[in-house]
Short mmCIF file of N, CA, C and O in Angstrom, two decimals:
data_model
loop_
_atom_site.label_atom_id
_atom_site.label_comp_id
_atom_site.label_asym_id
_atom_site.label_seq_id
_atom_site.Cartn_x
_atom_site.Cartn_y
_atom_site.Cartn_z
N MET A 784 94.66 110.75 87.89
CA MET A 784 95.33 109.82 88.78
C MET A 784 96.78 109.68 88.34
O MET A 784 97.08 109.52 87.17
N LYS A 785 97.65 109.73 89.31
CA LYS A 785 99.07 109.69 89.03
C LYS A 785 99.51 108.25 88.77
O LYS A 785 99.11 107.33 89.47
N GLN A 786 100.33 108.07 87.76
CA GLN A 786 100.85 106.75 87.43
C GLN A 786 102.15 106.54 88.19
O GLN A 786 103.05 107.36 88.13
N TRP A 787 102.24 105.45 88.92
CA TRP A 787 103.42 105.16 89.72
C TRP A 787 104.35 104.24 88.96
O TRP A 787 103.93 103.22 88.44
N SER A 788 105.62 104.59 88.94
CA SER A 788 106.61 103.72 88.31
C SER A 788 107.15 102.75 89.35
O SER A 788 107.09 102.99 90.55
N SER A 789 107.68 101.65 88.86
CA SER A 789 108.21 100.65 89.80
C SER A 789 109.44 101.18 90.53
O SER A 789 109.67 100.84 91.69
N LYS A 790 110.22 102.03 89.87
CA LYS A 790 111.40 102.61 90.54
C LYS A 790 110.98 103.46 91.74
O LYS A 790 111.59 103.40 92.80
N LYS A 791 109.93 104.25 91.55
CA LYS A 791 109.47 105.12 92.63
C LYS A 791 108.91 104.30 93.79
O LYS A 791 109.16 104.60 94.95
N ILE A 792 108.16 103.24 93.47
CA ILE A 792 107.62 102.38 94.52
C ILE A 792 108.74 101.69 95.29
O ILE A 792 108.71 101.60 96.52
N LEU A 793 109.76 101.20 94.56
CA LEU A 793 110.89 100.55 95.23
C LEU A 793 111.66 101.53 96.11
O LEU A 793 112.15 101.17 97.18
N LYS A 794 111.76 102.77 95.66
CA LYS A 794 112.44 103.79 96.46
C LYS A 794 111.65 104.07 97.74
O LYS A 794 112.23 104.17 98.83
N LEU A 795 110.33 104.17 97.63
CA LEU A 795 109.51 104.40 98.81
C LEU A 795 109.53 103.19 99.74
O LEU A 795 109.49 103.33 100.96
N LEU A 796 109.59 101.98 99.16
CA LEU A 796 109.70 100.78 99.99
C LEU A 796 111.02 100.77 100.74
O LEU A 796 111.07 100.39 101.92
N THR A 797 112.08 101.20 100.09
CA THR A 797 113.39 101.30 100.75
C THR A 797 113.32 102.28 101.91
O THR A 797 113.84 102.00 103.00
N LEU A 798 112.65 103.40 101.71
CA LEU A 798 112.53 104.39 102.79
C LEU A 798 111.67 103.87 103.93
O LEU A 798 111.91 104.18 105.10
N SER A 799 110.66 103.05 103.62
CA SER A 799 109.82 102.48 104.67
C SER A 799 110.57 101.42 105.47
O SER A 799 110.32 101.25 106.66
N LEU A 800 111.48 100.71 104.81
CA LEU A 800 112.26 99.67 105.48
C LEU A 800 113.40 100.24 106.31
O LEU A 800 113.91 99.57 107.21
N MET A 801 113.82 101.45 105.99
CA MET A 801 115.01 102.02 106.61
C MET A 801 114.80 102.30 108.10
O MET A 801 113.78 102.87 108.48
N LYS A 802 115.76 101.88 108.91
CA LYS A 802 115.74 102.15 110.34
C LYS A 802 117.06 102.78 110.75
O LYS A 802 118.11 102.34 110.32
N LYS A 803 116.98 103.81 111.54
CA LYS A 803 118.16 104.50 112.09
C LYS A 803 119.11 104.98 110.99
O LYS A 803 120.32 104.99 111.15
N GLY A 804 118.58 105.34 109.84
CA GLY A 804 119.37 105.92 108.76
C GLY A 804 120.24 104.95 107.99
O GLY A 804 121.08 105.37 107.21
N GLU A 805 120.05 103.65 108.19
CA GLU A 805 120.88 102.67 107.49
C GLU A 805 120.22 102.30 106.15
O GLU A 805 119.56 101.27 106.01
N LYS A 806 120.47 103.16 105.18
CA LYS A 806 119.83 102.98 103.89
C LYS A 806 120.39 101.80 103.12
O LYS A 806 119.67 101.13 102.38
N HIS A 807 121.67 101.51 103.27
CA HIS A 807 122.27 100.42 102.51
C HIS A 807 121.68 99.07 102.91
O HIS A 807 121.54 98.17 102.09
N VAL A 808 121.30 98.92 104.19
CA VAL A 808 120.67 97.68 104.65
C VAL A 808 119.28 97.54 104.01
O VAL A 808 118.91 96.46 103.53
N ALA A 809 118.55 98.64 103.97
CA ALA A 809 117.22 98.62 103.37
C ALA A 809 117.30 98.34 101.87
O ALA A 809 116.47 97.60 101.32
N GLU A 810 118.30 98.92 101.20
CA GLU A 810 118.46 98.67 99.77
C GLU A 810 118.80 97.20 99.50
O GLU A 810 118.32 96.62 98.53
N GLN A 811 119.62 96.60 100.37
CA GLN A 811 119.93 95.18 100.22
C GLN A 811 118.69 94.32 100.39
O GLN A 811 118.50 93.35 99.65
N LEU A 812 117.83 94.67 101.35
CA LEU A 812 116.60 93.93 101.54
C LEU A 812 115.69 94.01 100.31
O LEU A 812 115.08 93.02 99.90
N VAL A 813 115.62 95.19 99.72
CA VAL A 813 114.79 95.36 98.52
C VAL A 813 115.37 94.56 97.35
O VAL A 813 114.62 93.92 96.60
N LEU A 814 116.68 94.57 97.20
CA LEU A 814 117.31 93.78 96.14
C LEU A 814 117.07 92.28 96.35
O LEU A 814 116.82 91.55 95.39
N GLU A 815 117.17 91.82 97.61
CA GLU A 815 116.87 90.42 97.91
C GLU A 815 115.42 90.09 97.58
O GLU A 815 115.13 89.02 97.05
N LEU A 816 114.52 91.03 97.89
CA LEU A 816 113.10 90.82 97.62
C LEU A 816 112.85 90.68 96.12
O LEU A 816 112.15 89.76 95.68
N VAL A 817 113.44 91.56 95.32
CA VAL A 817 113.26 91.50 93.86
C VAL A 817 113.83 90.19 93.30
O VAL A 817 113.20 89.54 92.46
N ALA A 818 115.01 89.80 93.78
CA ALA A 818 115.61 88.55 93.32
C ALA A 818 114.76 87.34 93.73
O ALA A 818 114.58 86.40 92.95
N LEU A 819 114.23 87.38 94.94
CA LEU A 819 113.39 86.28 95.42
C LEU A 819 112.11 86.17 94.60
O LEU A 819 111.68 85.06 94.25
N LEU A 820 111.51 87.30 94.28
CA LEU A 820 110.29 87.27 93.46
C LEU A 820 110.57 86.72 92.07
O LEU A 820 109.74 86.01 91.50
N ARG A 821 111.74 87.05 91.53
CA ARG A 821 112.09 86.54 90.20
C ARG A 821 112.36 85.04 90.21
O ARG A 821 111.89 84.30 89.36
N GLU A 822 113.15 84.59 91.20
CA GLU A 822 113.59 83.18 91.23
C GLU A 822 112.49 82.24 91.73
O GLU A 822 112.11 81.30 91.04
N LYS A 823 112.01 82.53 92.93
CA LYS A 823 111.11 81.58 93.59
C LYS A 823 109.70 81.61 93.01
O LYS A 823 109.11 80.57 92.77
N TYR A 824 109.17 82.82 92.78
CA TYR A 824 107.79 82.93 92.33
C TYR A 824 107.65 83.09 90.83
O TYR A 824 106.55 83.10 90.30
N LYS A 825 108.76 83.28 90.13
CA LYS A 825 108.79 83.38 88.67
C LYS A 825 107.80 84.42 88.12
O LYS A 825 107.06 84.18 87.18
N THR A 826 107.79 85.58 88.76
CA THR A 826 106.92 86.66 88.31
C THR A 826 107.74 87.92 88.11
O THR A 826 108.84 88.06 88.63
N SER A 827 107.18 88.84 87.36
CA SER A 827 107.81 90.14 87.18
C SER A 827 107.62 90.93 88.47
O SER A 827 106.49 91.19 88.89
N SER A 828 108.72 91.30 89.08
CA SER A 828 108.64 91.93 90.39
C SER A 828 107.98 93.30 90.33
O SER A 828 107.21 93.67 91.22
N SER A 829 108.22 94.06 89.27
CA SER A 829 107.67 95.41 89.21
C SER A 829 106.15 95.39 89.11
O SER A 829 105.47 96.13 89.82
N THR A 830 105.60 94.55 88.23
CA THR A 830 104.14 94.51 88.10
C THR A 830 103.49 93.93 89.35
O THR A 830 102.42 94.37 89.75
N LEU A 831 104.14 92.95 89.96
CA LEU A 831 103.60 92.35 91.18
C LEU A 831 103.54 93.38 92.31
O LEU A 831 102.52 93.48 93.01
N ILE A 832 104.61 94.13 92.48
CA ILE A 832 104.65 95.13 93.56
C ILE A 832 103.64 96.23 93.31
O ILE A 832 102.91 96.65 94.21
N LEU A 833 103.56 96.71 92.07
CA LEU A 833 102.59 97.76 91.74
C LEU A 833 101.17 97.27 91.97
O LEU A 833 100.32 98.00 92.51
N ASN A 834 100.88 96.04 91.56
CA ASN A 834 99.55 95.48 91.73
C ASN A 834 99.21 95.30 93.21
O ASN A 834 98.09 95.61 93.64
N ALA A 835 100.17 94.81 93.99
CA ALA A 835 99.94 94.60 95.42
C ALA A 835 99.69 95.91 96.14
O ALA A 835 98.77 96.02 96.96
N VAL A 836 100.50 96.92 95.84
CA VAL A 836 100.32 98.22 96.50
C VAL A 836 98.98 98.84 96.10
O VAL A 836 98.28 99.43 96.94
N HIS A 837 98.59 98.66 94.84
CA HIS A 837 97.29 99.17 94.39
C HIS A 837 96.15 98.48 95.14
O HIS A 837 95.15 99.12 95.47
N ASN A 838 96.29 97.19 95.43
CA ASN A 838 95.25 96.46 96.14
C ASN A 838 95.20 96.80 97.62
O ASN A 838 94.14 96.71 98.24
N ILE A 839 96.33 97.16 98.21
CA ILE A 839 96.41 97.41 99.65
C ILE A 839 95.97 98.82 100.02
O ILE A 839 95.36 99.04 101.06
N LYS A 840 96.28 99.79 99.19
CA LYS A 840 96.19 101.19 99.62
C LYS A 840 94.77 101.61 100.02
O LYS A 840 93.81 101.32 99.31
N PRO A 841 94.65 102.26 101.17
CA PRO A 841 93.34 102.72 101.65
C PRO A 841 92.96 104.03 100.97
O PRO A 841 93.82 104.85 100.66
N LEU A 842 91.68 104.23 100.76
CA LEU A 842 91.20 105.47 100.15
C LEU A 842 90.85 106.51 101.21
O LEU A 842 90.77 107.69 100.91
N ILE A 843 90.62 106.03 102.44
CA ILE A 843 90.11 106.89 103.50
C ILE A 843 91.07 106.90 104.68
O ILE A 843 91.63 105.87 105.04
N GLY A 844 91.24 108.07 105.28
CA GLY A 844 91.99 108.21 106.51
C GLY A 844 91.10 108.81 107.58
O GLY A 844 89.96 109.21 107.30
N PHE A 845 91.60 108.92 108.80
CA PHE A 845 90.81 109.45 109.90
C PHE A 845 91.58 110.49 110.67
O PHE A 845 92.80 110.42 110.78
N ARG A 846 90.86 111.44 111.20
CA ARG A 846 91.41 112.41 112.14
C ARG A 846 90.49 112.42 113.35
O ARG A 846 89.26 112.35 113.20
N ASN A 847 91.09 112.50 114.52
CA ASN A 847 90.29 112.62 115.73
C ASN A 847 89.94 114.08 115.93
O ASN A 847 90.82 114.94 115.95
N VAL A 848 88.64 114.35 116.09
CA VAL A 848 88.17 115.70 116.35
C VAL A 848 87.43 115.68 117.67
O VAL A 848 86.51 114.88 117.87
N ARG A 849 87.87 116.53 118.57
CA ARG A 849 87.23 116.61 119.88
C ARG A 849 86.23 117.76 119.84
O ARG A 849 86.58 118.90 119.55
N LEU A 850 84.99 117.42 120.15
CA LEU A 850 83.93 118.41 120.06
C LEU A 850 82.94 118.18 121.20
O LEU A 850 82.43 117.07 121.36
N ARG A 851 82.71 119.21 122.01
CA ARG A 851 81.77 119.16 123.12
C ARG A 851 82.02 117.97 124.05
O ARG A 851 81.09 117.25 124.42
N GLY A 852 83.27 117.71 124.36
CA GLY A 852 83.61 116.68 125.33
C GLY A 852 83.69 115.27 124.79
O GLY A 852 84.05 114.36 125.50
N SER A 853 83.36 115.06 123.54
CA SER A 853 83.49 113.72 122.97
C SER A 853 84.38 113.77 121.74
O SER A 853 84.47 114.79 121.05
N SER A 854 85.01 112.67 121.48
CA SER A 854 85.97 112.59 120.39
C SER A 854 85.39 111.77 119.25
O SER A 854 84.82 110.69 119.48
N TYR A 855 85.52 112.25 118.03
CA TYR A 855 84.99 111.57 116.85
C TYR A 855 86.12 111.26 115.88
O TYR A 855 87.04 112.05 115.73
N LYS A 856 86.01 110.11 115.24
CA LYS A 856 86.92 109.79 114.15
C LYS A 856 86.27 110.30 112.87
O LYS A 856 85.29 109.72 112.39
N VAL A 857 86.82 111.35 112.33
CA VAL A 857 86.25 111.98 111.14
C VAL A 857 86.96 111.44 109.90
O VAL A 857 88.18 111.56 109.79
N PRO A 858 86.22 110.82 108.98
CA PRO A 858 86.86 110.28 107.77
C PRO A 858 87.14 111.38 106.74
O PRO A 858 86.39 112.36 106.65
N PHE A 859 88.23 111.19 106.01
CA PHE A 859 88.54 112.10 104.91
C PHE A 859 89.28 111.31 103.84
O PHE A 859 89.88 110.27 104.12
N PHE A 860 89.22 111.80 102.61
CA PHE A 860 89.88 111.12 101.52
C PHE A 860 91.37 111.45 101.53
O PHE A 860 91.76 112.60 101.71
N LEU A 861 92.19 110.42 101.32
CA LEU A 861 93.64 110.59 101.29
C LEU A 861 94.11 110.93 99.89
O LEU A 861 93.52 110.48 98.90
N LYS A 862 95.18 111.70 99.81
CA LYS A 862 95.82 111.94 98.53
C LYS A 862 96.55 110.67 98.09
O LYS A 862 96.89 109.82 98.91
N GLU A 863 96.81 110.56 96.80
CA GLU A 863 97.40 109.34 96.23
C GLU A 863 98.75 109.01 96.86
O GLU A 863 99.03 107.84 97.15
N GLU A 864 99.58 110.02 97.10
CA GLU A 864 100.91 109.76 97.66
C GLU A 864 100.82 109.21 99.08
O GLU A 864 101.56 108.29 99.44
N LEU A 865 99.89 109.73 99.86
CA LEU A 865 99.71 109.25 101.22
C LEU A 865 99.11 107.84 101.24
O LEU A 865 99.45 107.03 102.11
N GLN A 866 98.26 107.55 100.28
CA GLN A 866 97.71 106.19 100.16
C GLN A 866 98.82 105.17 99.95
O GLN A 866 98.86 104.13 100.62
N VAL A 867 99.74 105.49 99.05
CA VAL A 867 100.85 104.57 98.75
C VAL A 867 101.77 104.45 99.96
O VAL A 867 102.21 103.34 100.31
N LYS A 868 102.05 105.55 100.62
CA LYS A 868 102.93 105.53 101.80
C LYS A 868 102.33 104.68 102.91
O LYS A 868 103.02 103.88 103.54
N ILE A 869 101.05 104.84 103.16
CA ILE A 869 100.38 104.05 104.20
C ILE A 869 100.39 102.57 103.82
O ILE A 869 100.63 101.70 104.66
N ALA A 870 100.14 102.27 102.54
CA ALA A 870 100.14 100.87 102.09
C ALA A 870 101.51 100.24 102.30
O ALA A 870 101.61 99.10 102.78
N LEU A 871 102.58 100.96 101.98
CA LEU A 871 103.92 100.42 102.17
C LEU A 871 104.26 100.27 103.64
O LEU A 871 104.92 99.30 104.03
N ASP A 872 103.81 101.19 104.48
CA ASP A 872 104.05 101.07 105.91
C ASP A 872 103.32 99.86 106.49
O ASP A 872 103.86 99.13 107.33
N TRP A 873 102.09 99.63 106.04
CA TRP A 873 101.34 98.46 106.47
C TRP A 873 102.06 97.18 106.03
O TRP A 873 102.14 96.22 106.79
N LEU A 874 102.58 97.20 104.81
CA LEU A 874 103.28 96.04 104.27
C LEU A 874 104.52 95.70 105.10
O LEU A 874 104.74 94.55 105.47
N VAL A 875 105.30 96.71 105.42
CA VAL A 875 106.53 96.50 106.19
C VAL A 875 106.21 96.06 107.62
O VAL A 875 106.83 95.13 108.14
N SER A 876 105.22 96.67 108.24
CA SER A 876 104.89 96.29 109.63
C SER A 876 104.31 94.88 109.69
O SER A 876 104.59 94.13 110.63
N SER A 877 103.53 94.50 108.70
CA SER A 877 102.99 93.15 108.66
C SER A 877 104.08 92.11 108.43
O SER A 877 104.06 91.03 109.02
N ALA A 878 105.04 92.44 107.57
CA ALA A 878 106.14 91.52 107.31
C ALA A 878 107.08 91.42 108.51
O ALA A 878 107.67 90.38 108.77
N ALA A 879 107.23 92.51 109.26
CA ALA A 879 108.12 92.51 110.41
C ALA A 879 107.57 91.68 111.56
O ALA A 879 108.33 91.25 112.43
N LYS A 880 106.26 91.44 111.58
CA LYS A 880 105.66 90.64 112.65
C LYS A 880 106.08 89.18 112.58
O LYS A 880 106.16 88.52 113.60
N SER A 881 106.34 88.68 111.38
CA SER A 881 106.69 87.26 111.25
C SER A 881 108.13 87.04 111.70
O SER A 881 108.97 87.93 111.65
N LYS A 882 108.41 85.84 112.12
CA LYS A 882 109.72 85.53 112.67
C LYS A 882 110.76 85.19 111.60
O LYS A 882 111.93 85.13 111.86
N SER A 883 110.32 84.97 110.36
CA SER A 883 111.24 84.55 109.31
C SER A 883 112.01 85.75 108.74
O SER A 883 111.87 86.88 109.21
N ASN A 884 112.80 85.47 107.73
CA ASN A 884 113.58 86.50 107.05
C ASN A 884 112.66 87.59 106.51
O ASN A 884 111.58 87.30 105.99
N LEU A 885 113.07 88.83 106.64
CA LEU A 885 112.20 89.96 106.26
C LEU A 885 111.90 89.96 104.78
O LEU A 885 110.77 90.23 104.38
N SER A 886 112.86 89.66 103.94
CA SER A 886 112.60 89.66 102.50
C SER A 886 111.65 88.52 102.12
O SER A 886 110.80 88.69 101.24
N ASN A 887 111.76 87.36 102.79
CA ASN A 887 110.83 86.26 102.53
C ASN A 887 109.41 86.63 102.93
O ASN A 887 108.45 86.37 102.20
N SER A 888 109.26 87.22 104.11
CA SER A 888 107.93 87.57 104.57
C SER A 888 107.34 88.71 103.74
O SER A 888 106.13 88.74 103.48
N LEU A 889 108.19 89.64 103.29
CA LEU A 889 107.71 90.68 102.37
C LEU A 889 107.20 90.08 101.07
O LEU A 889 106.17 90.50 100.54
N ALA A 890 107.93 89.10 100.55
CA ALA A 890 107.52 88.45 99.31
C ALA A 890 106.18 87.74 99.49
O ALA A 890 105.29 87.84 98.62
N LYS A 891 106.01 87.05 100.62
CA LYS A 891 104.74 86.37 100.87
C LYS A 891 103.58 87.36 100.98
O LYS A 891 102.50 87.13 100.44
N GLU A 892 103.82 88.46 101.69
CA GLU A 892 102.77 89.48 101.83
C GLU A 892 102.42 90.10 100.47
O GLU A 892 101.25 90.36 100.18
N LEU A 893 103.43 90.35 99.66
CA LEU A 893 103.18 90.93 98.33
C LEU A 893 102.39 89.97 97.45
O LEU A 893 101.48 90.39 96.73
N ILE A 894 102.73 88.68 97.49
CA ILE A 894 102.00 87.69 96.70
C ILE A 894 100.54 87.63 97.14
O ILE A 894 99.62 87.66 96.31
N GLN A 895 100.32 87.60 98.47
CA GLN A 895 98.95 87.56 98.97
C GLN A 895 98.17 88.81 98.60
O GLN A 895 97.01 88.74 98.23
N ALA A 896 98.83 89.96 98.70
CA ALA A 896 98.14 91.21 98.38
C ALA A 896 97.82 91.32 96.90
O ALA A 896 96.78 91.86 96.53
N SER A 897 98.69 90.80 96.06
CA SER A 897 98.41 90.87 94.62
C SER A 897 97.27 89.94 94.23
O SER A 897 96.58 90.17 93.24
N LEU A 898 97.04 88.89 95.04
CA LEU A 898 95.92 87.97 94.80
C LEU A 898 94.66 88.40 95.56
O LEU A 898 93.67 87.66 95.57
N LYS A 899 94.70 89.58 96.20
CA LYS A 899 93.60 90.12 96.99
C LYS A 899 93.20 89.19 98.13
O LYS A 899 92.03 88.92 98.36
N GLN A 900 94.22 88.69 98.83
CA GLN A 900 94.01 87.83 99.99
C GLN A 900 94.89 88.35 101.12
O GLN A 900 95.75 89.20 100.92
N GLY A 901 94.67 87.83 102.31
CA GLY A 901 95.59 88.09 103.40
C GLY A 901 95.13 89.17 104.36
O GLY A 901 94.06 89.77 104.23
N ASP A 902 96.00 89.44 105.34
CA ASP A 902 95.67 90.37 106.43
C ASP A 902 95.61 91.81 105.96
O ASP A 902 94.83 92.60 106.49
N LEU A 903 96.44 92.18 105.01
CA LEU A 903 96.48 93.58 104.57
C LEU A 903 95.20 93.98 103.85
O LEU A 903 94.71 95.10 104.01
N ILE A 904 94.66 93.08 103.06
CA ILE A 904 93.39 93.36 102.39
C ILE A 904 92.27 93.47 103.41
O ILE A 904 91.41 94.35 103.32
N LYS A 905 92.32 92.62 104.44
CA LYS A 905 91.32 92.68 105.51
C LYS A 905 91.45 94.01 106.27
O LYS A 905 90.45 94.62 106.63
N LYS A 906 92.68 94.45 106.50
CA LYS A 906 92.90 95.71 107.20
C LYS A 906 92.35 96.89 106.39
O LYS A 906 91.70 97.77 106.94
N ARG A 907 92.60 96.88 105.07
CA ARG A 907 92.07 97.94 104.22
C ARG A 907 90.54 97.93 104.23
O ARG A 907 89.90 98.98 104.32
N ASP A 908 89.94 96.75 104.17
CA ASP A 908 88.48 96.65 104.19
C ASP A 908 87.91 97.12 105.53
O ASP A 908 86.85 97.74 105.56
N ASP A 909 88.62 96.83 106.62
CA ASP A 909 88.17 97.30 107.94
C ASP A 909 88.22 98.82 108.02
O ASP A 909 87.32 99.44 108.60
N VAL A 910 89.26 99.41 107.46
CA VAL A 910 89.37 100.88 107.45
C VAL A 910 88.23 101.48 106.63
O VAL A 910 87.59 102.46 107.05
N HIS A 911 87.92 100.88 105.49
CA HIS A 911 86.83 101.40 104.66
C HIS A 911 85.48 101.21 105.35
O HIS A 911 84.60 102.08 105.24
N LYS A 912 85.33 100.10 106.07
CA LYS A 912 84.07 99.86 106.79
C LYS A 912 83.89 100.88 107.90
O LYS A 912 82.80 101.41 108.11
N LEU A 913 84.99 101.18 108.63
CA LEU A 913 84.94 102.18 109.68
C LEU A 913 84.63 103.56 109.11
O LEU A 913 83.89 104.34 109.71
N GLY A 914 85.18 103.84 107.95
CA GLY A 914 84.88 105.12 107.29
C GLY A 914 83.42 105.22 106.89
O GLY A 914 82.81 106.29 106.97
N ASN A 915 82.85 104.12 106.45
CA ASN A 915 81.44 104.10 106.08
C ASN A 915 80.56 104.29 107.32
O ASN A 915 79.52 104.95 107.24
N GLN A 916 80.96 103.70 108.46
CA GLN A 916 80.19 103.86 109.69
C GLN A 916 80.28 105.29 110.22
O GLN A 916 79.31 105.80 110.79
N ASN A 917 81.43 105.92 110.06
CA ASN A 917 81.64 107.25 110.61
C ASN A 917 81.37 108.37 109.62
O ASN A 917 81.72 109.52 109.89
N LYS A 918 80.76 108.08 108.50
CA LYS A 918 80.52 109.13 107.52
C LYS A 918 79.52 110.17 108.02
O LYS A 918 79.45 111.27 107.48
N VAL A 919 78.77 109.85 109.08
CA VAL A 919 77.85 110.83 109.64
C VAL A 919 78.61 111.98 110.31
O VAL A 919 78.04 113.05 110.51
N PHE A 920 79.88 111.75 110.64
CA PHE A 920 80.69 112.81 111.25
C PHE A 920 81.48 113.61 110.22
O PHE A 920 82.31 114.44 110.58
N ALA A 921 81.24 113.36 108.94
CA ALA A 921 82.04 114.01 107.90
C ALA A 921 81.83 115.51 107.88
O ALA A 921 82.71 116.25 107.41
N HIS A 922 80.70 115.99 108.40
CA HIS A 922 80.48 117.45 108.39
C HIS A 922 81.33 118.16 109.43
O HIS A 922 81.38 119.39 109.47
N TYR A 923 82.05 117.42 110.31
CA TYR A 923 83.00 118.02 111.23
C TYR A 923 84.37 118.21 110.60
O TYR A 923 85.32 118.57 111.28
N ARG A 924 84.47 117.96 109.31
CA ARG A 924 85.76 118.01 108.62
C ARG A 924 86.07 119.45 108.23
O ARG A 924 85.67 119.92 107.18
N TRP A 925 86.76 120.17 109.08
CA TRP A 925 87.13 121.56 108.78
C TRP A 925 88.61 121.77 108.66
O TRP A 925 89.10 122.86 108.63
N PHE A 926 89.39 120.67 108.60
CA PHE A 926 90.83 120.79 108.51
C PHE A 926 91.26 120.78 107.08
O PHE A 926 90.55 120.42 106.17
#
């Protein structure tokens, strides 16, 4: 299993936040997030982010396979890098839904995820449950 450094996670978070190539805006948001976690929540931002991403990341992904006129969601195991990328994308999309400041909502989502609470943990559990239900279609996995 690959060990993720906090620098690498923050870089991937910056890339997930980036829209229309404006990297400096995304970097400012990440810096605000780290400062907010230090000041308001009085926690080490790197361990909190690593712990939250570890709790959020899904182990299973799906591909739609069309066979004999019907479509099946075929579960497959994700590689570690894709797990982290999906977790960060879920984190950013969940934080973007709230009306408040993006760095504040990211901080709240990270705190909830590190405590194994919130919508992101429920989403991961739903994905795993769907994978368990669809494991009968795993023999269609030829990709």
